[in-house]
Amino acid sequence: MTEHTTTINPDTRAVKPTVITVNDTAVTVPDNRVTGLQIKEAAIAAGVPIATAFVLFEITKKGRKLVRDDDAVKVNKNSVFEAITDDVNS
């Protein structure tokens, strides 16, 4: 009898593309766990007129929360973000 061993990688999970809102525009991100930079890149690809240098905020019931490029964020269809220029002189 031949014995088969299956190893399950605990980091393997289903990827769930998710539609969120960035600057009042529907944006599809590649998963329901993304970084701030991934959110900005997806928004740019969706035609939102921002740049990766913009500052990103998550809009919650408690107010605005800063999301840095390397911050991991769990998102869902109700997630709303605002990206604004970092130019204090404008």
Short mmCIF file of N, CA and C in Angstrom, two decimals:
data_model
loop_
_atom_site.label_atom_id
_atom_site.label_comp_id
_atom_site.label_asym_id
_atom_site.label_seq_id
_atom_site.Cartn_x
_atom_site.Cartn_y
_atom_site.Cartn_z
N MET A 1 0.84 -1.17 0.00
CA MET A 1 0.00 0.00 0.00
C MET A 1 0.89 1.24 0.00
N THR A 2 0.57 2.21 -0.85
CA THR A 2 1.32 3.45 -0.94
C THR A 2 0.67 4.50 -0.04
N GLU A 3 1.48 5.19 0.73
CA GLU A 3 0.97 6.21 1.63
C GLU A 3 1.21 7.59 1.03
N HIS A 4 0.18 8.41 1.00
CA HIS A 4 0.27 9.77 0.48
C HIS A 4 0.15 10.76 1.62
N THR A 5 1.02 11.73 1.62
CA THR A 5 0.98 12.76 2.64
C THR A 5 0.66 14.09 1.98
N THR A 6 -0.29 14.79 2.53
CA THR A 6 -0.66 16.10 2.02
C THR A 6 -0.32 17.14 3.07
N THR A 7 0.42 18.15 2.65
CA THR A 7 0.78 19.23 3.56
C THR A 7 -0.07 20.44 3.19
N ILE A 8 -0.71 21.01 4.18
CA ILE A 8 -1.53 22.20 3.95
C ILE A 8 -0.77 23.39 4.49
N ASN A 9 -0.57 24.36 3.62
CA ASN A 9 0.10 25.59 4.01
C ASN A 9 -0.91 26.48 4.72
N PRO A 10 -0.69 26.85 5.98
CA PRO A 10 -1.66 27.68 6.70
C PRO A 10 -1.82 29.07 6.11
N ASP A 11 -0.86 29.52 5.30
CA ASP A 11 -0.97 30.84 4.68
C ASP A 11 -1.79 30.81 3.40
N THR A 12 -2.16 29.62 2.95
CA THR A 12 -2.95 29.50 1.73
C THR A 12 -4.41 29.72 2.07
N ARG A 13 -5.00 30.69 1.41
CA ARG A 13 -6.42 30.97 1.60
C ARG A 13 -6.98 31.51 0.30
N ALA A 14 -8.26 31.48 0.17
CA ALA A 14 -8.89 31.96 -1.05
C ALA A 14 -8.72 33.47 -1.17
N VAL A 15 -8.32 33.91 -2.34
CA VAL A 15 -8.20 35.34 -2.61
C VAL A 15 -9.61 35.85 -2.94
N LYS A 16 -9.97 36.98 -2.36
CA LYS A 16 -11.31 37.52 -2.52
C LYS A 16 -11.26 38.94 -3.06
N PRO A 17 -11.27 39.12 -4.39
CA PRO A 17 -11.33 40.49 -4.91
C PRO A 17 -12.54 41.20 -4.29
N THR A 18 -12.34 42.45 -3.92
CA THR A 18 -13.36 43.19 -3.19
C THR A 18 -13.51 44.58 -3.78
N VAL A 19 -14.76 45.04 -3.91
CA VAL A 19 -15.02 46.39 -4.40
C VAL A 19 -15.15 47.31 -3.20
N ILE A 20 -14.33 48.36 -3.18
CA ILE A 20 -14.36 49.37 -2.13
C ILE A 20 -14.60 50.73 -2.79
N THR A 21 -14.64 51.78 -2.00
CA THR A 21 -14.82 53.13 -2.54
C THR A 21 -13.60 53.97 -2.20
N VAL A 22 -13.03 54.62 -3.23
CA VAL A 22 -11.92 55.55 -3.04
C VAL A 22 -12.29 56.84 -3.74
N ASN A 23 -12.32 57.92 -3.00
CA ASN A 23 -12.69 59.24 -3.55
C ASN A 23 -13.98 59.16 -4.37
N ASP A 24 -15.00 58.54 -3.79
CA ASP A 24 -16.33 58.41 -4.39
C ASP A 24 -16.37 57.57 -5.66
N THR A 25 -15.36 56.73 -5.88
CA THR A 25 -15.29 55.87 -7.06
C THR A 25 -15.17 54.41 -6.62
N ALA A 26 -15.94 53.53 -7.27
CA ALA A 26 -15.84 52.10 -6.98
C ALA A 26 -14.51 51.57 -7.51
N VAL A 27 -13.78 50.88 -6.66
CA VAL A 27 -12.45 50.36 -7.00
C VAL A 27 -12.38 48.90 -6.55
N THR A 28 -11.92 48.03 -7.43
CA THR A 28 -11.74 46.63 -7.06
C THR A 28 -10.30 46.40 -6.63
N VAL A 29 -10.14 45.92 -5.41
CA VAL A 29 -8.81 45.58 -4.89
C VAL A 29 -8.65 44.06 -5.00
N PRO A 30 -7.40 43.57 -5.06
CA PRO A 30 -7.17 42.16 -5.35
C PRO A 30 -7.58 41.18 -4.26
N ASP A 31 -7.80 41.65 -3.05
CA ASP A 31 -8.13 40.74 -1.96
C ASP A 31 -8.84 41.55 -0.88
N ASN A 32 -9.39 40.86 0.12
CA ASN A 32 -10.02 41.59 1.22
C ASN A 32 -9.02 41.97 2.31
N ARG A 33 -7.74 41.65 2.08
CA ARG A 33 -6.64 42.11 2.93
C ARG A 33 -5.61 42.74 2.01
N VAL A 34 -5.47 44.05 2.11
CA VAL A 34 -4.58 44.79 1.22
C VAL A 34 -3.80 45.84 2.00
N THR A 35 -2.77 46.37 1.36
CA THR A 35 -2.00 47.45 1.97
C THR A 35 -2.52 48.79 1.44
N GLY A 36 -2.11 49.84 2.11
CA GLY A 36 -2.48 51.17 1.64
C GLY A 36 -1.99 51.42 0.22
N LEU A 37 -0.77 50.97 -0.08
CA LEU A 37 -0.23 51.15 -1.42
C LEU A 37 -1.06 50.37 -2.45
N GLN A 38 -1.48 49.16 -2.11
CA GLN A 38 -2.31 48.39 -3.04
C GLN A 38 -3.64 49.09 -3.31
N ILE A 39 -4.20 49.72 -2.30
CA ILE A 39 -5.45 50.46 -2.48
C ILE A 39 -5.22 51.61 -3.46
N LYS A 40 -4.15 52.37 -3.25
CA LYS A 40 -3.87 53.50 -4.15
C LYS A 40 -3.59 53.03 -5.57
N GLU A 41 -2.83 51.95 -5.73
CA GLU A 41 -2.53 51.42 -7.06
C GLU A 41 -3.80 50.95 -7.77
N ALA A 42 -4.70 50.29 -7.04
CA ALA A 42 -5.97 49.85 -7.63
C ALA A 42 -6.84 51.05 -8.01
N ALA A 43 -6.82 52.08 -7.19
CA ALA A 43 -7.60 53.29 -7.49
C ALA A 43 -7.07 53.97 -8.75
N ILE A 44 -5.76 54.06 -8.88
CA ILE A 44 -5.16 54.65 -10.08
C ILE A 44 -5.55 53.84 -11.30
N ALA A 45 -5.49 52.51 -11.20
CA ALA A 45 -5.86 51.64 -12.33
C ALA A 45 -7.33 51.80 -12.69
N ALA A 46 -8.17 52.17 -11.71
CA ALA A 46 -9.60 52.37 -11.95
C ALA A 46 -9.91 53.77 -12.46
N GLY A 47 -8.88 54.59 -12.61
CA GLY A 47 -9.08 55.94 -13.16
C GLY A 47 -9.28 57.03 -12.13
N VAL A 48 -9.08 56.73 -10.87
CA VAL A 48 -9.18 57.77 -9.84
C VAL A 48 -7.96 58.68 -10.00
N PRO A 49 -8.18 59.99 -10.13
CA PRO A 49 -7.06 60.90 -10.39
C PRO A 49 -6.22 61.19 -9.14
N ILE A 50 -5.45 60.19 -8.72
CA ILE A 50 -4.56 60.32 -7.58
C ILE A 50 -3.19 59.78 -7.97
N ALA A 51 -2.23 59.90 -7.07
CA ALA A 51 -0.88 59.35 -7.27
C ALA A 51 -0.53 58.53 -6.04
N THR A 52 0.45 57.67 -6.17
CA THR A 52 0.84 56.86 -5.02
C THR A 52 1.42 57.70 -3.89
N ALA A 53 1.83 58.92 -4.19
CA ALA A 53 2.36 59.81 -3.15
C ALA A 53 1.25 60.45 -2.31
N PHE A 54 0.00 60.30 -2.72
CA PHE A 54 -1.11 60.87 -1.96
C PHE A 54 -1.21 60.21 -0.60
N VAL A 55 -1.83 60.91 0.34
CA VAL A 55 -2.07 60.39 1.69
C VAL A 55 -3.44 59.71 1.67
N LEU A 56 -3.50 58.50 2.24
CA LEU A 56 -4.72 57.71 2.23
C LEU A 56 -5.34 57.66 3.62
N PHE A 57 -6.65 57.86 3.68
CA PHE A 57 -7.40 57.76 4.92
C PHE A 57 -8.55 56.79 4.74
N GLU A 58 -8.81 56.00 5.77
CA GLU A 58 -10.02 55.18 5.80
C GLU A 58 -11.08 56.00 6.52
N ILE A 59 -12.26 56.09 5.93
CA ILE A 59 -13.35 56.84 6.53
C ILE A 59 -14.20 55.85 7.33
N THR A 60 -14.28 56.07 8.63
CA THR A 60 -15.04 55.18 9.51
C THR A 60 -16.11 56.00 10.24
N LYS A 61 -16.93 55.32 11.00
CA LYS A 61 -17.95 56.01 11.79
C LYS A 61 -17.32 56.93 12.82
N LYS A 62 -16.08 56.63 13.23
CA LYS A 62 -15.38 57.43 14.23
C LYS A 62 -14.57 58.55 13.62
N GLY A 63 -14.53 58.64 12.30
CA GLY A 63 -13.76 59.68 11.63
C GLY A 63 -12.78 59.11 10.62
N ARG A 64 -11.71 59.86 10.36
CA ARG A 64 -10.70 59.44 9.38
C ARG A 64 -9.53 58.78 10.09
N LYS A 65 -9.06 57.68 9.49
CA LYS A 65 -7.91 56.96 10.05
C LYS A 65 -6.83 56.90 8.98
N LEU A 66 -5.64 57.37 9.29
CA LEU A 66 -4.52 57.35 8.35
C LEU A 66 -4.15 55.91 8.02
N VAL A 67 -3.96 55.64 6.71
CA VAL A 67 -3.51 54.33 6.25
C VAL A 67 -2.20 54.54 5.50
N ARG A 68 -1.10 54.09 6.08
CA ARG A 68 0.21 54.21 5.43
C ARG A 68 0.36 53.16 4.35
N ASP A 69 1.31 53.36 3.46
CA ASP A 69 1.50 52.45 2.33
C ASP A 69 1.70 51.00 2.76
N ASP A 70 2.41 50.78 3.86
CA ASP A 70 2.69 49.41 4.29
C ASP A 70 1.72 48.88 5.35
N ASP A 71 0.69 49.67 5.68
CA ASP A 71 -0.32 49.21 6.63
C ASP A 71 -1.24 48.19 5.95
N ALA A 72 -1.46 47.07 6.61
CA ALA A 72 -2.40 46.06 6.11
C ALA A 72 -3.80 46.42 6.62
N VAL A 73 -4.76 46.37 5.70
CA VAL A 73 -6.13 46.75 6.03
C VAL A 73 -7.06 45.64 5.56
N LYS A 74 -8.01 45.28 6.40
CA LYS A 74 -9.04 44.34 5.98
C LYS A 74 -10.21 45.17 5.46
N VAL A 75 -10.65 44.88 4.24
CA VAL A 75 -11.69 45.68 3.59
C VAL A 75 -12.90 44.81 3.26
N ASN A 76 -14.03 45.50 3.03
CA ASN A 76 -15.25 44.85 2.57
C ASN A 76 -16.00 45.84 1.69
N LYS A 77 -17.17 45.44 1.21
CA LYS A 77 -17.92 46.28 0.27
C LYS A 77 -18.33 47.62 0.85
N ASN A 78 -18.28 47.78 2.15
CA ASN A 78 -18.65 49.05 2.79
C ASN A 78 -17.44 49.93 3.11
N SER A 79 -16.24 49.48 2.74
CA SER A 79 -15.03 50.25 3.05
C SER A 79 -14.93 51.49 2.17
N VAL A 80 -14.64 52.62 2.80
CA VAL A 80 -14.55 53.90 2.10
C VAL A 80 -13.21 54.54 2.45
N PHE A 81 -12.52 55.02 1.41
CA PHE A 81 -11.22 55.65 1.58
C PHE A 81 -11.19 56.98 0.87
N GLU A 82 -10.32 57.85 1.36
CA GLU A 82 -10.08 59.14 0.72
C GLU A 82 -8.59 59.31 0.54
N ALA A 83 -8.18 59.64 -0.68
CA ALA A 83 -6.76 59.90 -0.96
C ALA A 83 -6.64 61.38 -1.32
N ILE A 84 -5.74 62.06 -0.62
CA ILE A 84 -5.56 63.49 -0.87
C ILE A 84 -4.09 63.79 -1.07
N THR A 85 -3.84 64.88 -1.75
CA THR A 85 -2.45 65.27 -2.00
C THR A 85 -1.76 65.62 -0.69
N ASP A 86 -0.48 65.37 -0.66
CA ASP A 86 0.33 65.68 0.53
C ASP A 86 0.89 67.10 0.44
N ASP A 87 0.51 67.83 -0.58
CA ASP A 87 1.03 69.18 -0.81
C ASP A 87 0.32 70.17 0.10
N VAL A 88 1.01 70.61 1.13
CA VAL A 88 0.42 71.57 2.08
C VAL A 88 0.35 72.98 1.52
N ASN A 89 0.93 73.21 0.36
CA ASN A 89 0.94 74.55 -0.23
C ASN A 89 -0.17 74.75 -1.24
N SER A 90 -1.04 73.76 -1.41
CA SER A 90 -2.08 73.92 -2.43
C SER A 90 -3.34 74.51 -1.87
#
